[in-house]
Short mmCIF file of C-alpha atoms in Angstrom, two decimals:
data_model
loop_
_atom_site.label_atom_id
_atom_site.label_comp_id
_atom_site.label_asym_id
_atom_site.label_seq_id
_atom_site.Cartn_x
_atom_site.Cartn_y
_atom_site.Cartn_z
CA MET A 1 87.82 92.18 98.91
CA VAL A 2 90.50 90.22 100.71
CA ASN A 3 91.67 91.95 103.89
CA GLY A 4 95.45 91.63 103.75
CA VAL A 5 97.78 89.48 101.70
CA GLY A 6 101.25 88.12 101.95
CA LYS A 7 103.54 89.54 104.57
CA LYS A 8 102.20 93.07 104.66
CA PRO A 9 102.10 94.38 108.22
CA LYS A 10 98.83 94.01 110.08
CA ILE A 11 97.43 97.39 111.11
CA LEU A 12 95.38 98.37 114.16
CA VAL A 13 93.59 101.73 113.94
CA ILE A 14 92.54 103.24 117.26
CA GLY A 15 89.86 105.86 116.73
CA GLY A 16 88.91 104.37 113.37
CA THR A 17 85.30 105.56 113.38
CA GLY A 18 86.22 109.24 113.72
CA ARG A 19 86.28 111.88 110.99
CA PHE A 20 89.89 111.15 110.04
CA GLY A 21 90.09 107.58 111.31
CA LYS A 22 87.59 106.42 108.69
CA HIS A 23 89.95 107.59 105.95
CA VAL A 24 92.87 105.71 107.51
CA VAL A 25 90.88 102.48 107.68
CA ASP A 26 89.82 102.93 104.06
CA ALA A 27 93.42 103.59 102.96
CA SER A 28 94.63 100.51 104.83
CA ILE A 29 92.04 98.33 103.11
CA ARG A 30 92.84 99.85 99.70
CA ALA A 31 96.50 98.99 100.27
CA ASN A 32 95.42 95.41 101.10
CA HIS A 33 96.63 95.32 104.70
CA ALA A 34 94.97 93.12 107.29
CA THR A 35 93.11 95.85 109.16
CA PHE A 36 91.79 95.92 112.71
CA VAL A 37 89.80 98.66 114.46
CA PHE A 38 89.76 99.07 118.24
CA THR A 39 86.57 100.89 119.20
CA ARG A 40 83.87 101.28 121.81
CA PRO A 41 80.70 99.29 121.12
CA PRO A 42 78.14 101.62 119.51
CA ALA A 43 75.37 103.00 121.69
CA THR A 44 71.89 101.67 120.96
CA ASP A 45 70.82 104.92 119.29
CA ASP A 46 74.11 105.62 117.48
CA THR A 47 72.95 104.69 114.00
CA GLU A 48 75.79 106.56 112.28
CA LYS A 49 78.51 104.59 114.07
CA LYS A 50 76.64 101.35 113.44
CA LYS A 51 76.63 102.09 109.71
CA ILE A 52 80.36 102.84 109.77
CA LEU A 53 81.10 99.57 111.56
CA GLU A 54 78.87 97.63 109.17
CA SER A 55 80.77 99.11 106.22
CA PHE A 56 84.07 98.17 107.85
CA THR A 57 82.89 94.60 108.37
CA SER A 58 81.79 94.35 104.74
CA LEU A 59 85.34 95.32 103.71
CA GLY A 60 86.92 92.64 105.87
CA VAL A 61 87.96 94.78 108.83
CA GLU A 62 88.21 92.92 112.13
CA LEU A 63 86.47 94.88 114.88
CA ILE A 64 87.80 94.70 118.44
CA PHE A 65 85.39 96.21 120.96
CA GLY A 66 86.82 97.78 124.08
CA THR A 67 88.02 101.01 125.64
CA LEU A 68 91.48 102.36 126.37
CA HIS A 69 90.61 102.13 130.05
CA ASP A 70 90.34 98.34 129.68
CA TYR A 71 94.07 97.67 129.60
CA GLU A 72 93.89 93.89 129.20
CA MET A 73 91.59 94.20 126.19
CA LEU A 74 93.88 96.85 124.69
CA LEU A 75 96.95 94.69 125.27
CA GLU A 76 95.24 91.73 123.61
CA ALA A 77 94.48 93.88 120.55
CA VAL A 78 98.05 95.19 120.38
CA LYS A 79 99.45 91.65 120.35
CA LYS A 80 97.48 90.83 117.18
CA VAL A 81 99.14 93.37 114.89
CA ASP A 82 102.42 94.85 113.66
CA VAL A 83 101.56 98.54 113.35
CA ILE A 84 99.36 100.81 115.46
CA ILE A 85 97.89 104.05 114.15
CA SER A 86 96.19 106.36 116.62
CA THR A 87 93.59 108.77 115.24
CA LEU A 88 92.20 109.86 118.58
CA GLY A 89 90.47 113.25 118.72
CA SER A 90 92.20 116.58 119.06
CA ASP A 91 91.70 117.42 122.72
CA PRO A 92 94.24 116.97 125.54
CA VAL A 93 92.17 114.36 127.40
CA GLN A 94 91.89 112.01 124.42
CA LEU A 95 95.47 112.60 123.36
CA GLU A 96 96.73 111.75 126.84
CA LEU A 97 95.04 108.35 126.56
CA GLN A 98 97.82 107.47 124.13
CA THR A 99 100.03 106.89 127.17
CA LYS A 100 97.97 103.72 127.69
CA ILE A 101 98.66 102.66 124.11
CA ILE A 102 102.38 103.27 124.62
CA LYS A 103 102.34 101.19 127.80
CA ALA A 104 100.65 98.30 125.97
CA ILE A 105 103.13 98.54 123.08
CA MET A 106 106.06 98.36 125.48
CA GLU A 107 104.62 95.33 127.27
CA ALA A 108 103.59 93.46 124.12
CA GLY A 109 106.99 93.89 122.46
CA ASN A 110 105.78 93.01 118.96
CA ILE A 111 104.94 96.39 117.44
CA LYS A 112 107.15 97.43 114.53
CA ARG A 113 105.82 100.97 114.28
CA PHE A 114 103.55 103.38 116.16
CA ILE A 115 101.98 106.38 114.45
CA PRO A 116 100.54 108.65 117.15
CA SER A 117 97.70 111.11 116.69
CA GLU A 118 99.86 114.11 115.87
CA PHE A 119 98.36 115.13 112.56
CA GLY A 120 98.13 118.79 111.64
CA MET A 121 100.78 121.41 112.37
CA ASP A 122 104.07 120.68 114.14
CA PRO A 123 103.75 121.32 117.91
CA GLU A 124 107.47 122.08 118.10
CA ARG A 125 107.29 124.80 115.44
CA VAL A 126 104.17 126.75 116.38
CA ASN A 127 103.43 129.28 119.09
CA PRO A 128 99.65 128.91 119.39
CA VAL A 129 97.22 130.63 121.70
CA GLU A 130 94.83 128.78 123.98
CA PRO A 131 92.93 126.54 123.84
CA ALA A 132 95.00 125.01 121.03
CA LYS A 133 98.18 125.52 123.05
CA ALA A 134 97.20 122.74 125.48
CA VAL A 135 96.63 120.36 122.57
CA PHE A 136 100.03 121.05 121.02
CA MET A 137 101.73 120.68 124.41
CA MET A 138 100.13 117.25 124.88
CA LYS A 139 101.17 116.16 121.38
CA ALA A 140 104.74 117.23 122.14
CA GLN A 141 104.69 115.28 125.43
CA ILE A 142 103.48 112.12 123.69
CA ARG A 143 106.18 112.51 121.03
CA GLN A 144 108.87 112.88 123.69
CA MET A 145 107.56 109.84 125.56
CA ILE A 146 107.82 107.76 122.38
CA LYS A 147 111.42 108.91 121.87
CA ASN A 148 112.33 108.24 125.51
CA TYR A 149 111.21 104.63 125.10
CA ASN A 150 113.10 104.28 121.78
CA MET A 151 109.83 103.12 120.27
CA PRO A 152 109.79 102.61 116.48
CA HIS A 153 107.54 105.34 115.15
CA THR A 154 106.65 107.78 112.41
CA ILE A 155 105.27 111.27 113.04
CA ILE A 156 102.91 112.66 110.40
CA ARG A 157 102.89 116.41 109.76
CA SER A 158 99.89 116.96 107.54
CA HIS A 159 99.26 120.69 108.09
CA ILE A 160 95.66 121.91 107.67
CA PHE A 161 92.85 119.54 106.67
CA GLN A 162 91.12 120.73 103.49
CA ASN A 163 87.93 119.00 104.58
CA PHE A 164 87.45 121.29 107.58
CA TYR A 165 88.70 124.70 106.50
CA ILE A 166 87.99 124.92 102.77
CA PRO A 167 84.18 124.53 103.03
CA ARG A 168 84.33 127.36 105.60
CA LEU A 169 86.62 129.44 103.37
CA GLY A 170 89.12 129.58 106.22
CA GLN A 171 86.57 130.81 108.78
CA ALA A 172 86.84 128.24 111.55
CA GLU A 173 83.93 129.55 113.60
CA ILE A 174 81.34 129.37 110.79
CA SER A 175 79.47 126.25 109.67
CA PRO A 176 79.40 125.71 105.91
CA PRO A 177 78.09 126.47 103.39
CA ILE A 178 78.96 130.19 103.29
CA TYR A 179 76.82 132.27 100.94
CA ASP A 180 77.46 135.92 101.68
CA THR A 181 80.38 137.52 103.55
CA VAL A 182 83.87 136.02 103.74
CA GLY A 183 86.24 137.24 106.44
CA ILE A 184 90.00 137.34 105.91
CA ILE A 185 92.16 136.20 108.83
CA GLY A 186 95.27 138.37 109.19
CA ASP A 187 96.30 140.25 106.05
CA GLY A 188 95.62 137.34 103.71
CA ASN A 189 99.27 136.99 102.71
CA ALA A 190 100.41 134.12 104.98
CA GLN A 191 101.13 130.90 103.08
CA VAL A 192 98.95 128.01 104.20
CA LEU A 193 99.16 124.31 103.28
CA TYR A 194 95.88 122.42 102.86
CA VAL A 195 95.86 118.63 102.47
CA ASN A 196 92.82 116.42 101.93
CA ALA A 197 92.08 113.83 104.62
CA ARG A 198 91.99 111.02 102.04
CA ASP A 199 95.47 111.96 100.82
CA ILE A 200 96.83 112.23 104.36
CA ALA A 201 95.51 108.74 105.09
CA THR A 202 97.10 107.40 101.90
CA TYR A 203 100.50 108.77 102.91
CA VAL A 204 100.07 107.41 106.46
CA ILE A 205 99.55 103.87 105.18
CA LYS A 206 102.49 104.15 102.77
CA THR A 207 104.83 104.80 105.70
CA VAL A 208 103.98 101.70 107.73
CA ASP A 209 106.62 99.45 106.16
CA ASP A 210 108.85 102.06 104.53
CA PRO A 211 112.30 102.11 106.19
CA ARG A 212 112.86 105.66 104.92
CA THR A 213 110.21 106.97 107.33
CA LEU A 214 111.12 104.91 110.39
CA ASN A 215 111.76 107.12 113.44
CA LYS A 216 111.30 110.22 111.32
CA ILE A 217 108.78 112.96 110.73
CA LEU A 218 106.90 112.76 107.43
CA TYR A 219 106.01 116.26 106.22
CA ILE A 220 103.18 116.38 103.70
CA THR A 221 103.82 119.58 101.75
CA PRO A 222 102.00 119.66 98.41
CA ARG A 223 103.51 122.10 95.97
CA SER A 224 100.90 124.88 96.15
CA PRO A 225 100.72 127.83 97.82
CA PRO A 226 93.56 135.73 119.97
CA PRO A 227 90.56 133.69 119.23
CA LEU A 228 87.93 132.09 121.42
CA SER A 229 87.76 128.58 119.99
CA PHE A 230 90.20 125.77 119.33
CA GLN A 231 89.82 125.95 115.56
CA LEU A 232 90.24 129.73 115.59
CA SER A 233 93.45 129.39 117.58
CA ILE A 234 94.75 126.94 114.96
CA ALA A 235 93.78 129.47 112.30
CA TYR A 236 95.71 132.18 114.16
CA SER A 237 98.94 130.18 113.94
CA ALA A 238 98.40 129.31 110.29
CA TYR A 239 96.90 132.43 108.77
CA ILE A 240 98.50 135.17 110.86
CA ASN A 241 101.83 133.69 111.92
CA GLY A 242 102.15 131.72 108.68
CA VAL A 243 104.15 129.03 110.47
CA GLN A 244 103.51 126.12 108.12
CA PRO A 245 105.96 126.53 105.22
CA ASN A 246 108.50 128.68 107.07
CA PHE A 247 111.22 126.09 107.68
CA ASN A 248 113.48 123.67 105.84
CA ILE A 249 113.16 119.93 106.38
CA ASP A 250 116.20 118.38 108.08
CA PRO A 251 116.83 115.08 106.21
CA SER A 252 118.44 113.54 109.29
CA SER A 253 115.14 113.64 111.19
CA ALA A 254 112.43 114.16 108.58
CA VAL A 255 111.34 113.35 105.04
CA GLU A 256 108.80 114.85 102.64
CA ALA A 257 105.82 112.83 101.44
CA THR A 258 105.44 114.07 97.87
CA GLU A 259 109.12 113.35 97.21
CA LEU A 260 108.97 109.83 98.67
CA TYR A 261 105.65 108.95 97.03
CA PRO A 262 105.34 110.91 93.76
CA GLU A 263 102.77 108.38 92.52
CA VAL A 264 100.13 109.75 94.91
CA GLY A 265 97.94 112.18 93.00
CA TYR A 266 96.95 114.43 95.88
CA ILE A 267 93.79 116.55 95.73
CA THR A 268 94.59 120.23 95.17
CA VAL A 269 92.72 123.08 96.84
CA GLU A 270 91.17 123.99 93.49
CA GLU A 271 89.94 120.43 92.90
CA PHE A 272 88.47 120.22 96.38
CA MET A 273 86.68 123.56 96.00
CA ASP A 274 85.26 122.41 92.66
CA SER A 275 83.81 119.36 94.42
CA LEU A 276 81.84 121.67 96.73
CA LEU A 277 80.06 123.46 93.89
#
């Protein structure tokens, strides 16, 4: 497979070996973009990461080894591409590292779009409990920093990942598969939006050179209907408060993915559950 053709923007994925990052890299390759991954070198005994990197290489991905603490290496990577997608993990420490990415983007001056790691629910529309509250606060701070610098960007609002919650039947604290008892969070009536990671990644890549999504929030809303852990606190906001579908999209600041890209056949909850059987 040829990695990138014509004048399609070159894409750098930071965090590309993670659970969601792998899907973004795959979507970028499928869309025939020149694709780069900035990652730490794998540890000697990290066979899983080595396999991921080998698969990337076989697809034509250019690997750039370094850390976000190595600013010169990061800056060099930024200068090679047109678009940067951050898929760093969902904890405040990792999310704060995006300030280093923003600094490099500002210095390099060549980036046409930055997509920060703000996937999931909208930090400006939820009222979560800890420890998720700290994560949403950091995401909001990064978003504000991007706006303050007038940096070209797109924010992705993907709601809840099917891949995490559906195998657990909505029970964030339980490891799948679940064979016996299923607990109901809240009264079971809150509307929740589930989107598959592969579909989220597909929409992410479609935005990179779409002027309709520049400096806007892309809401992915498929047409279907106090905890102790981070995932439980996310579940509290979604299942009890029902915050996900409870607002209208302002077209001056946001757009909706399934309206912009009707050709994407997203995976429904029913289809994903069937795949688990």
